XYZ file of C-alpha atoms in Angstrom:
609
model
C 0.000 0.000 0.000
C 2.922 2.367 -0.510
C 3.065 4.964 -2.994
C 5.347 6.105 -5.652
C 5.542 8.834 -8.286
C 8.182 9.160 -11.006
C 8.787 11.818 -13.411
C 11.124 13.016 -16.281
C 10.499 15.649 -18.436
C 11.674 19.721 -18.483
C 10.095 20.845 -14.894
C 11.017 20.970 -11.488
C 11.214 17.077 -10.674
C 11.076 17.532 -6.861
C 8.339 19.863 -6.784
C 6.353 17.461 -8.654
C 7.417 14.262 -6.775
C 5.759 15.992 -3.502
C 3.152 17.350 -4.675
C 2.394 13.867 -6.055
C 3.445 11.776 -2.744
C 1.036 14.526 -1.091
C -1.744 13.391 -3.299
C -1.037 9.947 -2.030
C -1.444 10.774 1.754
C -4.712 9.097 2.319
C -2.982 6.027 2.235
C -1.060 6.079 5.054
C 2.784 6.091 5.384
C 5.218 5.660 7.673
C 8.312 7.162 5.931
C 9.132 9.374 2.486
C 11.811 10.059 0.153
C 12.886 11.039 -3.381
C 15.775 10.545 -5.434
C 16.647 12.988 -8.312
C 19.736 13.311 -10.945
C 21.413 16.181 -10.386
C 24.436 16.610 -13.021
C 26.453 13.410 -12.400
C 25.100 11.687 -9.302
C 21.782 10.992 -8.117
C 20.677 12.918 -5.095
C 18.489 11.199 -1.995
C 16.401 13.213 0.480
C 14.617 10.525 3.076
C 12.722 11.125 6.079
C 10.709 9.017 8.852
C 6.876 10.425 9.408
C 4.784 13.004 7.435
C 5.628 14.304 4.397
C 6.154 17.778 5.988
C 9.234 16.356 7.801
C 10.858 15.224 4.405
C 9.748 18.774 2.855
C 11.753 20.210 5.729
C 14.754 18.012 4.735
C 14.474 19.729 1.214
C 14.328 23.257 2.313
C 17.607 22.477 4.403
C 18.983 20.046 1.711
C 17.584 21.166 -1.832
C 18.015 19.305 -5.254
C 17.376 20.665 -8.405
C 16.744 18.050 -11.707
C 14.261 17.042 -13.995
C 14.590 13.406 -13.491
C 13.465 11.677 -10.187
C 11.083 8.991 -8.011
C 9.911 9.260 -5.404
C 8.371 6.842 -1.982
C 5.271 6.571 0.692
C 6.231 3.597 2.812
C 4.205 1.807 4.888
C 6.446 -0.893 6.499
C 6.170 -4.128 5.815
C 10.326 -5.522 5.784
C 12.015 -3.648 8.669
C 11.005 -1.120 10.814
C 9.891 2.290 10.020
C 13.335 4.014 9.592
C 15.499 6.180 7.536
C 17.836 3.719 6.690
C 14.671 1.722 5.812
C 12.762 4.749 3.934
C 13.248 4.985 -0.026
C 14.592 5.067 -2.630
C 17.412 2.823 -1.920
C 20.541 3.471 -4.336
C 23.574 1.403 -4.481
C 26.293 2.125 -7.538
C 24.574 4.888 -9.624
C 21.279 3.351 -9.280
C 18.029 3.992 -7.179
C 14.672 1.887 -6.854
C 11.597 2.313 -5.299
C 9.237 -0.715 -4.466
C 5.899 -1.932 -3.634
C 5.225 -5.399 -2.702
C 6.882 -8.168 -1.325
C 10.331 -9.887 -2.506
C 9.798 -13.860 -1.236
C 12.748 -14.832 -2.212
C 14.888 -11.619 -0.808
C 16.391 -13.700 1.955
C 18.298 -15.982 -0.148
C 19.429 -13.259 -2.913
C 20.691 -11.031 0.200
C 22.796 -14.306 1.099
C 24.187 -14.629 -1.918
C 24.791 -10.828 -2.679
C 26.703 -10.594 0.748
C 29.078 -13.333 -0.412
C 30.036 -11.626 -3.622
C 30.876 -8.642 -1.444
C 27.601 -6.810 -1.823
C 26.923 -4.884 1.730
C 23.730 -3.771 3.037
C 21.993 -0.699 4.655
C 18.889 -1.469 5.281
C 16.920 -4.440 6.583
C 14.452 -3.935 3.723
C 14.026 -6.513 0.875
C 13.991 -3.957 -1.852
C 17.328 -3.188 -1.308
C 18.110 -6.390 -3.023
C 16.755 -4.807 -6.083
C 18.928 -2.143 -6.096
C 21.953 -4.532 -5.982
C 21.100 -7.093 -8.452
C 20.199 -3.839 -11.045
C 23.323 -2.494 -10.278
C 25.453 -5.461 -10.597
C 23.873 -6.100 -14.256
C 24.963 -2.803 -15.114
C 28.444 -3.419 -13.911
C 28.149 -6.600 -16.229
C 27.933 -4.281 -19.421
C 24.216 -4.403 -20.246
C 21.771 -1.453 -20.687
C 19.177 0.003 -17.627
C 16.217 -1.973 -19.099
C 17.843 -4.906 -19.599
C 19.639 -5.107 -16.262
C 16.133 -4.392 -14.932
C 14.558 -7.244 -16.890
C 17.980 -9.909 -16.181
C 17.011 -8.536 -12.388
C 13.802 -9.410 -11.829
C 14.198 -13.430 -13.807
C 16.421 -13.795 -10.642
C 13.119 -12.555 -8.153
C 10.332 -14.232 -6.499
C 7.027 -12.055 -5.195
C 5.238 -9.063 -6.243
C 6.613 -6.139 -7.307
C 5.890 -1.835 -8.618
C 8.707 -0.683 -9.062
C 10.720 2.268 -10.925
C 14.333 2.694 -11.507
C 16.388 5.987 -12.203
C 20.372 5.610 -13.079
C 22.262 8.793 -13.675
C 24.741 6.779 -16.115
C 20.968 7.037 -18.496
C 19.465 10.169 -17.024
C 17.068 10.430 -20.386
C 14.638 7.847 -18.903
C 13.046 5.999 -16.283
C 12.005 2.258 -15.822
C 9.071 0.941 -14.456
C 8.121 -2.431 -14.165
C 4.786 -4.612 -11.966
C 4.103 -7.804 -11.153
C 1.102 -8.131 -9.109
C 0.978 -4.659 -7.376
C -0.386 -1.476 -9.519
C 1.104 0.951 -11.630
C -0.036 3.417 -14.072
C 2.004 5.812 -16.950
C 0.988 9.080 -17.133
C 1.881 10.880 -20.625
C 2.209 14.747 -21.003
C 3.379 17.309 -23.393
C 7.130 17.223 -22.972
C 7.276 14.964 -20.164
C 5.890 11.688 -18.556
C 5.304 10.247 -15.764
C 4.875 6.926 -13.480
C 3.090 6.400 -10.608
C 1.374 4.025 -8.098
C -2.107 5.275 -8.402
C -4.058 7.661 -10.415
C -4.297 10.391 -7.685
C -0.932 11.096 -7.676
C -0.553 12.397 -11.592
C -4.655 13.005 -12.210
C -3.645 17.333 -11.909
C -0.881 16.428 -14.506
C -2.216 14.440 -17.193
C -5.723 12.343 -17.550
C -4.068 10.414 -20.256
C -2.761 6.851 -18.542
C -1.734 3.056 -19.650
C -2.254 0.825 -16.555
C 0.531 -1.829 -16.778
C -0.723 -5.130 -16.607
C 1.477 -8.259 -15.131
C 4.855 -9.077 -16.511
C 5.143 -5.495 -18.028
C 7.805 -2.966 -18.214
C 7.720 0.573 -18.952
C 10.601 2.659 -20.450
C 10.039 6.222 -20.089
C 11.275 9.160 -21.388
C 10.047 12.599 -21.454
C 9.402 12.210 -25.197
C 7.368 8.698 -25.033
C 6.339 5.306 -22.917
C 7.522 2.341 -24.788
C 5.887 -0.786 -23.068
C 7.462 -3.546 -23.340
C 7.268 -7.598 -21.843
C 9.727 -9.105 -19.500
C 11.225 -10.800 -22.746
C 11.450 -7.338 -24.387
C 8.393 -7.873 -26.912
C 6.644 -4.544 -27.236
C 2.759 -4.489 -25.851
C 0.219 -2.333 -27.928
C -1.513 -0.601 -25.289
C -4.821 1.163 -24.963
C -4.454 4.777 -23.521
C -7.308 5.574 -21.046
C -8.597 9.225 -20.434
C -9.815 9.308 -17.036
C -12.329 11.161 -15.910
C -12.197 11.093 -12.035
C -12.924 14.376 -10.097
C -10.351 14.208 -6.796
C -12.326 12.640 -4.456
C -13.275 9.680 -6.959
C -9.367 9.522 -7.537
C -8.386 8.887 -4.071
C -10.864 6.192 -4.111
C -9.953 4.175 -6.885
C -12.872 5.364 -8.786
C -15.023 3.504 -5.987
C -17.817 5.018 -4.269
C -16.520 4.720 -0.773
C -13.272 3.628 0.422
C -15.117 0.733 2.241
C -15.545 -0.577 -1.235
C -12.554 0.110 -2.126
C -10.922 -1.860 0.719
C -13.308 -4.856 -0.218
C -12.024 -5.015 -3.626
C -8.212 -5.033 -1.969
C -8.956 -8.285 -0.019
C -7.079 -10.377 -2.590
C -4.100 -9.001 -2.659
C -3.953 -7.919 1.027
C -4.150 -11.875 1.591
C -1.537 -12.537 -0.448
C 0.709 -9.487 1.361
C 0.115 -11.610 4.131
C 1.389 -14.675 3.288
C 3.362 -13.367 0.602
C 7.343 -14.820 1.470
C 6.190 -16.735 4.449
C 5.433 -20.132 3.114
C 7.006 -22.759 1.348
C 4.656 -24.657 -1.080
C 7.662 -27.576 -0.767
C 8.004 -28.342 2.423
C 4.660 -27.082 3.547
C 6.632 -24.764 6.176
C 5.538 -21.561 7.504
C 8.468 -18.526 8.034
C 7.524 -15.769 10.605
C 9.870 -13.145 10.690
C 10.380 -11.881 14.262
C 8.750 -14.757 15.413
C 10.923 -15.554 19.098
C 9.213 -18.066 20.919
C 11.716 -21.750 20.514
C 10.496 -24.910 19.554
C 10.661 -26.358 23.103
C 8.746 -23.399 24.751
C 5.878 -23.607 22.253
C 5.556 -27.220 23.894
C 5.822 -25.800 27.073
C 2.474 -23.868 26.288
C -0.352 -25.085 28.385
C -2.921 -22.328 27.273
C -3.770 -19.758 25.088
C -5.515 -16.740 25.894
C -6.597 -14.199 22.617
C -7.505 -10.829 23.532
C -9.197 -8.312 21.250
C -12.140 -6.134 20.661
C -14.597 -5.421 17.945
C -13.860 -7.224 14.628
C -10.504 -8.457 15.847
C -12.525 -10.114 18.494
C -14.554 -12.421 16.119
C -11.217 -13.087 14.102
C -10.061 -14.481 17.078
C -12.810 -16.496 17.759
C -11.520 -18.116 14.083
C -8.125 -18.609 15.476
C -9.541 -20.639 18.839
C -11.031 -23.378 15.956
C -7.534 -23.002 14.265
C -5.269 -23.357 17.346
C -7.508 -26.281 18.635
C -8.049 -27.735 15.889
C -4.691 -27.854 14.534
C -2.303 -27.902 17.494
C -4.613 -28.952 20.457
C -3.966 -26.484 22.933
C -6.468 -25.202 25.240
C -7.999 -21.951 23.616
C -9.298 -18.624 25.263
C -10.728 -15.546 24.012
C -11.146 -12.908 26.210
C -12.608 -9.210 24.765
C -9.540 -7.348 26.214
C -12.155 -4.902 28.097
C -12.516 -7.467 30.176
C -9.780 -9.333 30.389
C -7.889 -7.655 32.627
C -10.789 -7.195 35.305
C -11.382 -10.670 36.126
C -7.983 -11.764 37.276
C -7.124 -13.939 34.683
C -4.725 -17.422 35.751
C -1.465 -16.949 33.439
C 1.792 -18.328 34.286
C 4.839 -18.683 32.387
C 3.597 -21.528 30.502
C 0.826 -19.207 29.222
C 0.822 -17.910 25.938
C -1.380 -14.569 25.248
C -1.959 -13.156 21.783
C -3.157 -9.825 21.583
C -5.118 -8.898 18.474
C -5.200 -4.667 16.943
C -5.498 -3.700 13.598
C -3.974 -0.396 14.361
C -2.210 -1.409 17.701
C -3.290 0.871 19.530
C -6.138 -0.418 20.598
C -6.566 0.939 24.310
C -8.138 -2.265 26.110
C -5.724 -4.577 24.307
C -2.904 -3.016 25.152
C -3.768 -3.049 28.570
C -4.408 -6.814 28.671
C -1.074 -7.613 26.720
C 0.663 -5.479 29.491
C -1.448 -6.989 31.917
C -0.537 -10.470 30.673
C 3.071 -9.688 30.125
C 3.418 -8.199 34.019
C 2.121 -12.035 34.991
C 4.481 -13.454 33.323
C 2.841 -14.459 29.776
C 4.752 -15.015 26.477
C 3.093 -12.429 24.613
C 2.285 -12.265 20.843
C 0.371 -9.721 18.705
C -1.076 -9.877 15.658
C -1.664 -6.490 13.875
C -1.615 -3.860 10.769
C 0.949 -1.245 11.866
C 5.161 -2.178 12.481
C 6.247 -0.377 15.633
C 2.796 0.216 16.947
C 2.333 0.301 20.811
C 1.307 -3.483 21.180
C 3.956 -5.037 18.658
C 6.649 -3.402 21.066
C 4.939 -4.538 23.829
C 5.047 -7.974 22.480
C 7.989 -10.684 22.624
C 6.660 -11.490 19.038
C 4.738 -10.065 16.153
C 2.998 -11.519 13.090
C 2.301 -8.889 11.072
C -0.666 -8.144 8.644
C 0.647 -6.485 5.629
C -3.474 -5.129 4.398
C -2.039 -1.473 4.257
C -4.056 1.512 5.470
C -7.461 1.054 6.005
C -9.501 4.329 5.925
C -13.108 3.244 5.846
C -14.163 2.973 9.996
C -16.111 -0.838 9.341
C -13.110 -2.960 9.334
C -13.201 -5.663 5.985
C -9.428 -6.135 4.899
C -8.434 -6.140 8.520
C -10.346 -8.847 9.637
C -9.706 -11.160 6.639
C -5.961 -10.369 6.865
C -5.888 -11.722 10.529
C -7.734 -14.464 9.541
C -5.291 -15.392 6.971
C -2.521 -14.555 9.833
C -3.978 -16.965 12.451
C -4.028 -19.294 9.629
C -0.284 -18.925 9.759
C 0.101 -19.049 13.193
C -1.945 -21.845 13.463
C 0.207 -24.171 10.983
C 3.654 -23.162 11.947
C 2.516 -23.760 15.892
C 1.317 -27.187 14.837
C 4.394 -27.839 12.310
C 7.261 -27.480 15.247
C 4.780 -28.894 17.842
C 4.861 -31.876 15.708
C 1.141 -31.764 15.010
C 0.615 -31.578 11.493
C 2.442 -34.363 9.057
C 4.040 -32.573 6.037
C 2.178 -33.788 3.272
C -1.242 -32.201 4.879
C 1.053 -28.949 5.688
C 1.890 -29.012 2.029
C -1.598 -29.361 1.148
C -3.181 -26.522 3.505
C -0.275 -24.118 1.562
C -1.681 -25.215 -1.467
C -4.847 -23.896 -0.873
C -4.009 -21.102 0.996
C -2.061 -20.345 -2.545
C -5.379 -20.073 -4.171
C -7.103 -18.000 -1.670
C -6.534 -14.573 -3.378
C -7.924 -15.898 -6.612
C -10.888 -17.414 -5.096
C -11.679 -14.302 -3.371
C -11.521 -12.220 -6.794
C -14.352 -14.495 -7.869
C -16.682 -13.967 -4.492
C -15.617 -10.263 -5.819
C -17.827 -10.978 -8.793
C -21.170 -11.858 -6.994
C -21.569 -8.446 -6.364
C -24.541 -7.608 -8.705
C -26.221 -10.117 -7.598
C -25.732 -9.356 -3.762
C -26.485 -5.364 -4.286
C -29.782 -6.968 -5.906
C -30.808 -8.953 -2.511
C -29.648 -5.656 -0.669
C -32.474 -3.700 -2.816
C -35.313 -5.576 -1.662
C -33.994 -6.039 1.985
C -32.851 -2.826 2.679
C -35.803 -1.905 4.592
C -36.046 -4.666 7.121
C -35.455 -3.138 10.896
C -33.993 -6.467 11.905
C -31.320 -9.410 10.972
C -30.710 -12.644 12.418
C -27.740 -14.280 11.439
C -26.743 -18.029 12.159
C -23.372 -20.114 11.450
C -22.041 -23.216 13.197
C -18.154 -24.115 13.993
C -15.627 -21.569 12.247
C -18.086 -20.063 10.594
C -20.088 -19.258 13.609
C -17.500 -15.572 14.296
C -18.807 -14.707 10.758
C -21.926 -14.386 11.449
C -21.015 -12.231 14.147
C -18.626 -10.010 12.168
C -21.816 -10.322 9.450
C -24.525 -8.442 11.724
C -21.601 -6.473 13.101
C -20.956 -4.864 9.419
C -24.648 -4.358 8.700
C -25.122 -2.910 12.670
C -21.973 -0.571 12.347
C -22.538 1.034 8.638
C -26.317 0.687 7.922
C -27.719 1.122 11.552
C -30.024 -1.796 11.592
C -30.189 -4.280 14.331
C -28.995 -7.321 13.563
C -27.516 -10.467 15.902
C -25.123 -12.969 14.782
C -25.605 -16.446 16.983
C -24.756 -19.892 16.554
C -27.068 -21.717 14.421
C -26.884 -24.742 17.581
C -28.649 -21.586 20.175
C -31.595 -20.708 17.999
C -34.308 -22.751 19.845
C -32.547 -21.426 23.192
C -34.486 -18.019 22.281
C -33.764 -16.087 18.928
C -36.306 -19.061 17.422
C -39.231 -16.631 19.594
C -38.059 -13.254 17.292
C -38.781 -15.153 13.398
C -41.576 -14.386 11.778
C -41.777 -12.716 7.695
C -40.432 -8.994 9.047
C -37.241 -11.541 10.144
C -34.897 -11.999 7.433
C -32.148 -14.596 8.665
C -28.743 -15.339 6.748
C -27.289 -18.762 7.375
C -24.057 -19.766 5.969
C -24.555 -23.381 5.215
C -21.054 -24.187 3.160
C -20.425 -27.859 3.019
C -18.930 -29.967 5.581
C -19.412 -31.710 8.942
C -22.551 -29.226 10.135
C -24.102 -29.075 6.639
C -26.760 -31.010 7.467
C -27.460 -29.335 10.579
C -27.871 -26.165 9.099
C -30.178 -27.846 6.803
C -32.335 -28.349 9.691
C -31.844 -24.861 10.946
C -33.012 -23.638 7.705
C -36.400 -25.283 7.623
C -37.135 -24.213 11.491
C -37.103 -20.610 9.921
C -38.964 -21.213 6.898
C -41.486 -23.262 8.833
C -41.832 -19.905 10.699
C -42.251 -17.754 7.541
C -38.918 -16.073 7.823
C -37.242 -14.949 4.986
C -33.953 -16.638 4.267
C -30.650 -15.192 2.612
C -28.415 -18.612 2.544
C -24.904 -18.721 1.508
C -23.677 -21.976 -0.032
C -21.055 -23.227 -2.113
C -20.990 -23.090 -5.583
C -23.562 -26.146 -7.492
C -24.949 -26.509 -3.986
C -28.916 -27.237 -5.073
C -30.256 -28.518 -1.669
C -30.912 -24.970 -0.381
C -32.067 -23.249 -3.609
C -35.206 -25.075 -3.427
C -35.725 -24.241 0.368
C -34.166 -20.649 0.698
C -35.500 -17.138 -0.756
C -32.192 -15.824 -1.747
C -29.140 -18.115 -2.259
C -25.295 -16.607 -2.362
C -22.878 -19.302 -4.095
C -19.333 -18.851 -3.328
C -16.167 -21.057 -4.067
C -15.279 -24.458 -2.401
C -12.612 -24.546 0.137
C -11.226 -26.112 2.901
C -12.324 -25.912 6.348
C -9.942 -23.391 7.486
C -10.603 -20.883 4.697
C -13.993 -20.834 4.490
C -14.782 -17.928 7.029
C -12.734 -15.830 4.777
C -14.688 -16.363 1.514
C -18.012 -16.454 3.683
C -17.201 -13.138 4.994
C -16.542 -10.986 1.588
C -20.566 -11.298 0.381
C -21.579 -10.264 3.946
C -19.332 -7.104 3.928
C -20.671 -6.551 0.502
C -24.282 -7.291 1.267
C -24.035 -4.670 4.250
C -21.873 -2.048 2.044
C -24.906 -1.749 -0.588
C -27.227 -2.259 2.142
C -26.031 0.897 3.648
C -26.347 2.898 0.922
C -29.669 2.809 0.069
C -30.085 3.785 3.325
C -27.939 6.632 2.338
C -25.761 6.610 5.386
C -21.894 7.575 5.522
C -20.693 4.476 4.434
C -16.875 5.327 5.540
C -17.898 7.021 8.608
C -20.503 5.639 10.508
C -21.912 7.637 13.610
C -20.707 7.604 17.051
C -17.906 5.524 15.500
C -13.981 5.415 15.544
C -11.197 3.753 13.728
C -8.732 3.209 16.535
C -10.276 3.005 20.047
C -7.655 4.703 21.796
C -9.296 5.229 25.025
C -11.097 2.619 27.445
């Protein structure tokens, strides 16, 4: 979710790189720079924090050229730093990157023994290196760029400036966004649209496996074998606000439509589909004290809460260790019994989260091993933990949390199989096959994506029910929670998420026709029961919104409105189960004609108890 602008042509390059970093704001950053020819060298200005502080750097520091790139980080390899911040430059080269390098680990290794040393703890700087070294090896700027990236693994938006060819720039994606912008005289490469829309409205979206070679005459774009690509050029016709949105209507939307690769961020370099092994960088706890570990307690609040509730199943399930989850508001209160075999993972999208950082300190004065899961590197509860897994879904600026929640899903997923691979719990060919499928996660998710239509159609003649019940069974039971909590939080209708097993212990009283009730019946081991749940309501007259999974025709005869997503294993199901709900309450919502992004009474980091 980082940003980057790049621009050659007869202007100003640094006033342009800012202005277009500031354009990229709204995505959240943790650190800024630009790098800009200037004569015979390239010039770096970086800076940890707000732009402002790097503008400041400028004033003190200027440079002047008409050839530069320029970085928004948001961490994901190393901690928010200058050292860390781009561009990174080594020889007469400088890169900026989004995405993830898998494979950065080994290249590092192997740079290091051919003498190669290292600033940073960041994988792009591996980039930088291997570009470099090509160059040293006699070849050209685009094709050291395209020998470069044969030799990489992961996902990658990147652009490349070398003063030994200060007529051009180099751009190049796999996986992660980026977009040419062409002008009169001078061109431009960017991240996102925002950041060149008061430039040009004339743009060539790169797709995968494409490089751009960019002058401030033309864009040639070429494949990663050097064939030249025919492109369409797009005139876009965003006003600002649309731009900062994607063109969506609402960043809520917007951060829907991210869930696939924000997934893949997250297990992106972590897993081996060989061995079926799971790497967690910064990940402390030994082998022998994860066997020490007699109990688990997960503390959160909100969505983060019923994510946990997913990673009880998983940790049970998977490694057989007894499971708590507390909400952290409480947690604290009631005295909890933690000793040093006790393990206590404390759950925060932002980190900052006021109640869970006072149970992980709580925990952690009691002697707890103590491990977070959350969005932001160097937040207040990752330093307050021994151990972090990290979420890489980026900045999330719509209050209703969607990518967040799926992220730690996929994150307690993780945790989950590399617990139960060192504990000795899980056999290696069924590691290797839950990687497999978590490999195909993303792209099952981009076709839930699709059933959109049909979902805003069920919105349009629900939207003006006063009241939802919603009922799920196992893993799938936190979804239905997280379900009603969406439609509750954004649209402002009541709705209750229980288990489908508790509906004749009470909610069975509230169904009648003005009760709509969603059940998420996906195959498996409680299929059948939800069957049964399913004609107790319509036996009742209550309308019923069922999610299946795809060629499922048992419920279509018995339900008024059925949802078909993909097949998938146990363990992933609550993740595809849990995109048409967000989506169901997002178009729910506004026909109600609420603010979507920023519901009433409502916060997006509860700071304060």
């Amino acid at each position: 979710m980082c940003g980057i602008v790049g621009y050659i042509g007869n202007k100003d390059a640094c006033e342009i790189l800012i202005d277009g970093l500031r354009r990229l704001e709204y995505r959240g950053y943790d650190s800024s720079g630009i790098a800009v020819i200037d004569s015979n060298s390239i010039l770096v200005r970086r800076s940890v924090g707000k732009l402002i502080n790097l503008e400041k750097r400028l004033n003190e520091m200027p440079v002047k050229g008409t050839a530069g790139i320029g970085h928004t980080r948001w961490a994901t390899h190393g901690r928010p730093s200058e050292e860390n911040a781009h561009p990174h430059i080594e020889g007469n080269v400088a890169v900026v990157h989004n995405g993830i390098i898998e494979n950065y680990l080994t290249l590092k290794e192997s740079l290091k023994r051919h003498g190669a040393i290292f600033h940073s703890e960041t994988d792009t700087e591996v980039l930088a290196h291997l570009i470099s070294n090509e160059m040293k090896n006699g070849k050209d700027l685009e094709n050291a760029v395209r020998k470069a990236l044969k030799l990489v693994k992961g996902s990658y938006a990147l652009v490349v400036l070398c003063v030994d060819e200060p007529d051009k720039i180099i751009g190049a994606r796999m996986e992660c966004p980026l977009v040419v912008g062409l002008g009169e005289g001078e061109n431009f490469i960017a991240s996102d649209i925002p950041a060149i829309l008061n430039k040009t409205r004339k743009v060539i979206f790169l797709e995968d496996g494409e490089i751009a070679v960019v002058s401030k005459e033309r864009a040639v774009i070429k494949t990663l074998q050097g064939v030249i690509v025919k492109k369409t050029l797009r005139i876009i016709d965003w006003n600002p606000t649309m731009a900062e949105k994607g063109g969506y209507r609402h960043f809520m939307l917007k951060e829907i439509f991210e869930q696939p690769r924000a997934v893949a961020d997250t297990f992106r370099g972590r897993i081996s589909e060989e061995t079926g092994d799971v790497i967690l960088d910064g990940f402390k706890i030994s082998r022998n004290k994860l066997k020490e570990v007699e109990r688990v307690y997960i503390v959160a609040c909100g969505t983060s809460w019923h994510a946990s509730l997913v990673g009880k199943f998983l940790l049970e399930e998977l490694c057989r260790i007894r499971t708590e989850v507390d909400l952290a508001s409480e947690f604290r209160y009631r005295n909890p019994v933690i000793d040093k075999n006790t393990l206590v993972i404390g759950v925060s999208q932002s980190g900052e989260t006021a109640d869970t950082l006072a149970a992980v300190k709580e925990a952690k004065r009691k002697g707890a091993e103590v491990v977070s899961i959350c969005n932001v590197i160097e937040s207040s509860i990752a330093r307050e933990s021994h151990s972090v897994v990290y979420t890489h879904a980026g900045p999330e600026i719509g209050v209703a949390s969607t990518k967040a929640f799926t992220t730690q899903l996929t994150a307690f997923y993780l945790m989950a199989l590399y617990f139960a691979r060192r504990m000795g719990m899980v056999k290696k060919d069924i590691a290797i096959e839950m990687v497999h499928e978590l490999v195909k996660l993303p792209h099952k998710i981009e076709r839930t994506l699709t059933l959109e239509k049909g979902i805003e159609g069920i919105a349009k003649r629900y939207f003006n029910f006063r009241d939802f019940l919603y009922l799920g069974r196992g893993m799938n039971y936190p979804v239905a929670l997280e379900g009603a909590l969406k439609l509750k939080e954004i649209s402002y209708i009541h709705a209750e998420g229980y288990p489908a097993g508790e509906m004749k212990h009470g909610p069975i009283a509230l169904i009648d026709e003005d009760m709509p009730v969603v059940v998420l019946a996906p195959k498996g081991k409680t299929y059948e029961k939800m069957m049964g749940n399913i004609e107790e309501v319509k036996a009742r007259g209550g309308k019923i919104i069922a999610l299946v999974n795809e060629g499922d025709k048992d419920v279509a005869g018995k339900a008024d409105e059925v949802i078909q997503v993909p097949c998938a294993s146990l363990f992933l199901m609550p993740i595809l189960l849990t995109i048409p709900l967000q989506l169901f309450a997002y178009h729910i919502a506004v026909l109600k004609g609420t603010d979507v992004d920023q519901p009433r009474n409502l916060a997006k980091s509860v700071t304060v108890e």
